[in-house]
XYZ file of C-alpha atoms in Angstrom:
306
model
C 0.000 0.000 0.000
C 1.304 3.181 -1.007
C 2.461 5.578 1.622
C -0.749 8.236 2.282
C 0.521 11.771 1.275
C 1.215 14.357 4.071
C -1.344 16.233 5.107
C -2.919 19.854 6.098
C -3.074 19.198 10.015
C -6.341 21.267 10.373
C -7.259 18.222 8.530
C -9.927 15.684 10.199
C -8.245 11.947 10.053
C -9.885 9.002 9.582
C -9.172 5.820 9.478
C -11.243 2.986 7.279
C -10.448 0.007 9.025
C -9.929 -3.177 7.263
C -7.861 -6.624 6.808
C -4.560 -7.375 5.005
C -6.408 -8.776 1.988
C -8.300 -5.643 1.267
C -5.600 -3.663 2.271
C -7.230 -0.988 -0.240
C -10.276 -1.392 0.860
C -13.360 -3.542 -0.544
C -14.446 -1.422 -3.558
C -17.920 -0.100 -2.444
C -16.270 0.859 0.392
C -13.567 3.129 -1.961
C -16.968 5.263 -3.327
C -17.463 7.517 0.106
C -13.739 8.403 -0.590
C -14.588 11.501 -2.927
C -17.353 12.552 -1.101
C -14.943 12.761 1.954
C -12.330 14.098 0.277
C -15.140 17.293 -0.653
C -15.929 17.535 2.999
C -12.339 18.031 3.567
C -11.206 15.282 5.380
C -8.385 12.991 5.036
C -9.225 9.095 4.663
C -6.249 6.587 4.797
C -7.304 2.345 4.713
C -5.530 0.968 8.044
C -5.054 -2.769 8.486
C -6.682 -3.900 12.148
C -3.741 -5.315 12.765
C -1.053 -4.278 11.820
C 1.096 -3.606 14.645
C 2.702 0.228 12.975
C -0.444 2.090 13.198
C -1.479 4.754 15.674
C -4.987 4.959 15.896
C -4.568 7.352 18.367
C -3.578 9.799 15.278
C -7.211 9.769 13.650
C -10.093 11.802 14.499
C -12.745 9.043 14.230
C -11.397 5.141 13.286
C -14.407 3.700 11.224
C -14.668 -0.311 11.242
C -15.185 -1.149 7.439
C -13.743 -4.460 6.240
C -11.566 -6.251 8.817
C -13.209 -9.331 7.819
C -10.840 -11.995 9.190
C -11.342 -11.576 12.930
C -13.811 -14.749 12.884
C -10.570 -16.623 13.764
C -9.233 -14.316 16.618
C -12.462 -13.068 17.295
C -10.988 -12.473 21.346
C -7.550 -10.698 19.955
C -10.422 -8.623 18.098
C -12.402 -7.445 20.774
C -9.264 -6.576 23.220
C -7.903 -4.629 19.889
C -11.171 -2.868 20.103
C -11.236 -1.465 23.050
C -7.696 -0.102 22.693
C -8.838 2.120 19.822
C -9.841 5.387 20.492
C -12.797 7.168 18.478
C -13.507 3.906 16.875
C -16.859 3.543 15.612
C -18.943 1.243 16.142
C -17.748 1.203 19.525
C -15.507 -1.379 21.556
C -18.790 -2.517 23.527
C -20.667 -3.138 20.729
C -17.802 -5.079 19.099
C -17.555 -7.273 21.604
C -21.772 -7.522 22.078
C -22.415 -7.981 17.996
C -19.201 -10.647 17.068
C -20.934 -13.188 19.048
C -24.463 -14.301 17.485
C -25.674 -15.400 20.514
C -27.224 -11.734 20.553
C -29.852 -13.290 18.858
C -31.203 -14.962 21.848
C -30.998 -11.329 23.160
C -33.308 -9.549 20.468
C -36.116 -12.329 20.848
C -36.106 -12.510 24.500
C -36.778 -8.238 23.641
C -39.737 -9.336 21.216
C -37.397 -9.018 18.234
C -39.299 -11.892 15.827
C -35.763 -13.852 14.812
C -35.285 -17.211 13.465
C -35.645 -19.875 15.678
C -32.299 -20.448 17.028
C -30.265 -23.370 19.016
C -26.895 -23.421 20.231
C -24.217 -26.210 20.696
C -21.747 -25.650 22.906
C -18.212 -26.797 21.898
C -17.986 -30.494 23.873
C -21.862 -30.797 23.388
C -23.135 -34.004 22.202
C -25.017 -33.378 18.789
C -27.264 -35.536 16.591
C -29.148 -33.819 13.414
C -32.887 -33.609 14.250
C -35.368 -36.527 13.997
C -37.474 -34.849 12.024
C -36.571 -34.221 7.996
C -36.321 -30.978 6.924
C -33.634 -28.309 6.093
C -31.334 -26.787 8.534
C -28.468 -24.127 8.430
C -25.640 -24.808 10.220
C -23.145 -21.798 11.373
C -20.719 -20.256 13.538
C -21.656 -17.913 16.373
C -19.033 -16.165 15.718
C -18.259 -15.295 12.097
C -17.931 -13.060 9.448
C -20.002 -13.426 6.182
C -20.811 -17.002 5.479
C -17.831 -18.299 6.403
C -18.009 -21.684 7.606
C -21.722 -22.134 6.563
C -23.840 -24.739 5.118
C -27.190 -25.732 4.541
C -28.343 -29.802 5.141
C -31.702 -31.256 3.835
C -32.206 -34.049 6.470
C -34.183 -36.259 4.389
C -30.630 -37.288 2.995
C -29.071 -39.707 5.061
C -25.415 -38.538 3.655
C -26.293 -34.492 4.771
C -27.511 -35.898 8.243
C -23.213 -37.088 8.486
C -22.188 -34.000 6.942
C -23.966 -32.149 8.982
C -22.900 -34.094 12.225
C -19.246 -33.720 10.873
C -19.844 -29.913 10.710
C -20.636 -29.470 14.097
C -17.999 -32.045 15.117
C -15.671 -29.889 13.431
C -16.753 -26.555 14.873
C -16.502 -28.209 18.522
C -13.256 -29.207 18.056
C -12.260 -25.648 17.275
C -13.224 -24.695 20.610
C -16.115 -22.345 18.439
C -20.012 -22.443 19.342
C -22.461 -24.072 16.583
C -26.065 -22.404 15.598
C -28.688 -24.524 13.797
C -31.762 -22.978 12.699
C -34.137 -24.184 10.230
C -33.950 -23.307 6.142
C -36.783 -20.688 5.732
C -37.227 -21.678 2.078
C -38.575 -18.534 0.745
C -34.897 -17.255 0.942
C -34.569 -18.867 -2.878
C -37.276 -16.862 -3.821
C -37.079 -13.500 -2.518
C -33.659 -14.037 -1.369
C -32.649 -11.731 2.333
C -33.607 -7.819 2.373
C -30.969 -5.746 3.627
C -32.014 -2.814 5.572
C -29.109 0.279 5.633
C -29.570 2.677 8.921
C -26.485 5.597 9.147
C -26.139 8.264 11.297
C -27.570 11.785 11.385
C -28.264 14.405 13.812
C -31.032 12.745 15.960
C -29.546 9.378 15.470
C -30.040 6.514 12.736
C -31.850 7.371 9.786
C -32.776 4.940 7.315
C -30.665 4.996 4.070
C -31.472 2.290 1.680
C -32.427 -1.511 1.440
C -30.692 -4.308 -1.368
C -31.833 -7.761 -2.329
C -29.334 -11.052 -1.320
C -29.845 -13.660 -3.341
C -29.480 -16.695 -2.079
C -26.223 -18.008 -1.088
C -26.202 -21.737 0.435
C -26.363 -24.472 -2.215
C -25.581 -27.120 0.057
C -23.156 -28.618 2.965
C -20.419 -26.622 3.911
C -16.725 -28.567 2.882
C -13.901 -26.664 4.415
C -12.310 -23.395 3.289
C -13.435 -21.414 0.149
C -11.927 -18.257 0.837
C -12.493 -14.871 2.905
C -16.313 -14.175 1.693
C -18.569 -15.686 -0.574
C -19.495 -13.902 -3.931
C -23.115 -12.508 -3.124
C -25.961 -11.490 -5.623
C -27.117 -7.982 -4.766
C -29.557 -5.790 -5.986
C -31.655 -2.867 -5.084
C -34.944 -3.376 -3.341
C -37.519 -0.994 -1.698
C -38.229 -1.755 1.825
C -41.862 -2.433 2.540
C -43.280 -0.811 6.168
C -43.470 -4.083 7.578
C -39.816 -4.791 7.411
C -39.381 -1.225 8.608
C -41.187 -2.132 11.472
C -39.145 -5.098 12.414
C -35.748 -2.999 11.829
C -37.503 -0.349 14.437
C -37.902 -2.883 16.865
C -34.490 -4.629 16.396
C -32.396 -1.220 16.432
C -34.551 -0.077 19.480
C -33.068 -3.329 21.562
C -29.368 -2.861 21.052
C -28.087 -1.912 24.297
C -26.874 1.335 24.615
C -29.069 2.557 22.251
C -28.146 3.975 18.492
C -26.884 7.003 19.298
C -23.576 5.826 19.544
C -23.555 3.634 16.112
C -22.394 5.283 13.064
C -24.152 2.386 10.747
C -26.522 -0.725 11.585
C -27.837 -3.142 8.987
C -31.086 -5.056 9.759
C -31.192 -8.534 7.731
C -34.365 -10.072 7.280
C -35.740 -13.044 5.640
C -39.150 -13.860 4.919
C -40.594 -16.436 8.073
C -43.082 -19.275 7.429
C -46.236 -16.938 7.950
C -44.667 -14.684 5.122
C -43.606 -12.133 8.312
C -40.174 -10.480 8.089
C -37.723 -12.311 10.786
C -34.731 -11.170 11.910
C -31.688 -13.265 10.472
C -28.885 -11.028 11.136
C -27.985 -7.222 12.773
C -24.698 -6.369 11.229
C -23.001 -3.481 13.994
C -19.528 -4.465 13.388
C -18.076 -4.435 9.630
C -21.327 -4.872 7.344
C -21.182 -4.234 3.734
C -23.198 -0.968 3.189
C -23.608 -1.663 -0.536
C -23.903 2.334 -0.973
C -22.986 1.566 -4.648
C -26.586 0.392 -4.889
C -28.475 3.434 -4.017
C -28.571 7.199 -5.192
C -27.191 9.086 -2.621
C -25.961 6.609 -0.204
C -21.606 7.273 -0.802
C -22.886 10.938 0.416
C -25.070 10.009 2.955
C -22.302 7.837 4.514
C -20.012 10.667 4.388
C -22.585 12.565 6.374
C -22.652 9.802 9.130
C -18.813 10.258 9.374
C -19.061 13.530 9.636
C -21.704 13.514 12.186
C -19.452 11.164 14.305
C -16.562 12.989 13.431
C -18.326 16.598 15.221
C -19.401 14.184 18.147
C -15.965 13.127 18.995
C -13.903 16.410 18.124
């Protein structure tokens, strides 16, 4: 990565926080750049870990695309709360990298998928009943370690045994939750909240097509390739995200971005599948406005901690 250029100190700093393999930053990600850059501020991409940066030199440290904590998901957190002006905030970090918020938001009212846990050493046997199931990570970054087993098939009941099996033994935490099938129809709606001056404002909503084809196999990489498009958010799904941003503790003040996933349930009724707090895509390359609006929320954040 090139060196970043020096600077006018009256200059605000900021700091787009991501991994090693996006040292430059995921490309939707590089479109709030200009719009920054008009607002007068000074962006440089700055690796989470990488041992020669001084956050304390940035006005406001935004998490973007640090997508390989999943792994080191502790070293994470503790990094987090070292980092001053870092937004979203340590204790959210360390609240939102663990799924097990889910049981959380329901216990609120939040309608989520149903959800079960195995605990790493836990005895686990797929379901007696047929029927599809997801099988994930509590702690993980896009769908990373993710697969999807139709228990009618004797060979996805072992695969999906093995998965587990193989989560346990990496001392990681195992969700199962049933395969809401209208997710290959009208895929997962997205729902984009950023900052402004009384707090999260909606922004935009995508379309995620559907992503799990089958059993997960080992490795394929950092993220999955996803199918995006743009999508208009009906009230009811507002409603949900409402009611799901209106649980996180510590309220929303503090966030500079939240994204609400939802997926269709059985009764047709958006459920909660997801609330991204820590490094979400934004996908503000799919809506008019949204590189801007973004730079707003950083500069919002930026007055709040100056």
């Amino acid at each position: 990565m090139d060196h970043p250029s020096p600077v006018d100190p009256g200059e605000p700093r900021v700091a787009l926080v991501t991994c090693a393999d996006l040292a430059d930053l995921d490309p939707d990600d590089r479109l709030v750049l200009p719009p920054l850059a008009a607002r007068g501020i000074t962006v440089e991409p700055a690796v989470w870990d990488d041992p020669g940066v001084d956050w304390s030199s940035y006005d406001l440290v935004v998490l973007r695309s640090p997508w390989d904590y999943a792994l080191r998901r502790d070293e994470f957190v503790v990094w987090a709360a070292t980092v001053p002006g870092l937004v979203n905030p340590a204790e959210v970090v360390r609240w939102n990298t663990d799924k097990r918020y889910l049981a959380e938001l329901s216990a609120a009212g939040v309608p989520t998928v149903p959800t079960s846990w195995v605990e790493p050493g836990e005895g686990w046997q797929p379901p007696a009943e047929t029927g599809e199931y997801v099988l994930k990570p509590a702690v993980s970054a896009g769908s990373q370690d993710t697969g999807r087993y139709d228990l009618a098939d004797p060979e996805h009941r072992n695969l999906a045994a093995a998965h587990v099996r193989r989560l346990s033994d990496a001392g990681r935490v195992t969700m199962v939750q049933p395969y809401l099938g209208a997710v290959d129809t009208e895929g997962e709606t997205a729902l984009l909240f950023l900052a402004g001056p009384d707090g999260l404002a909606f922004s935009h909503a995508i379309r995620k097509g559907p992503m799990l084809t089958g059993p997960d196999l080992g490795p394929d990489g950092l993220y999955k390739a996803e199918e995006i498009t743009s999508r208009t958010a009906r009230p009811e799904q507002l409603a949900v995200a409402e009611k799901t941003l209106a649980a996180i503790p510590g309220g929303t003040r503090q966030l500079l971005y939240a994204r609400v996933d939802l997926i269709p349930g059985p009764d047709g009724e958006p459920v909660l599948v997801e609330l991204e707090l820590t490094e979400p895509s934004l996908f503000i390359g799919h809506a008019d406005g949204a590189p801007d609006r973004l730079a707003d929320a950083i500069t919002t954040h930026l007055a709040r901690h100056s």
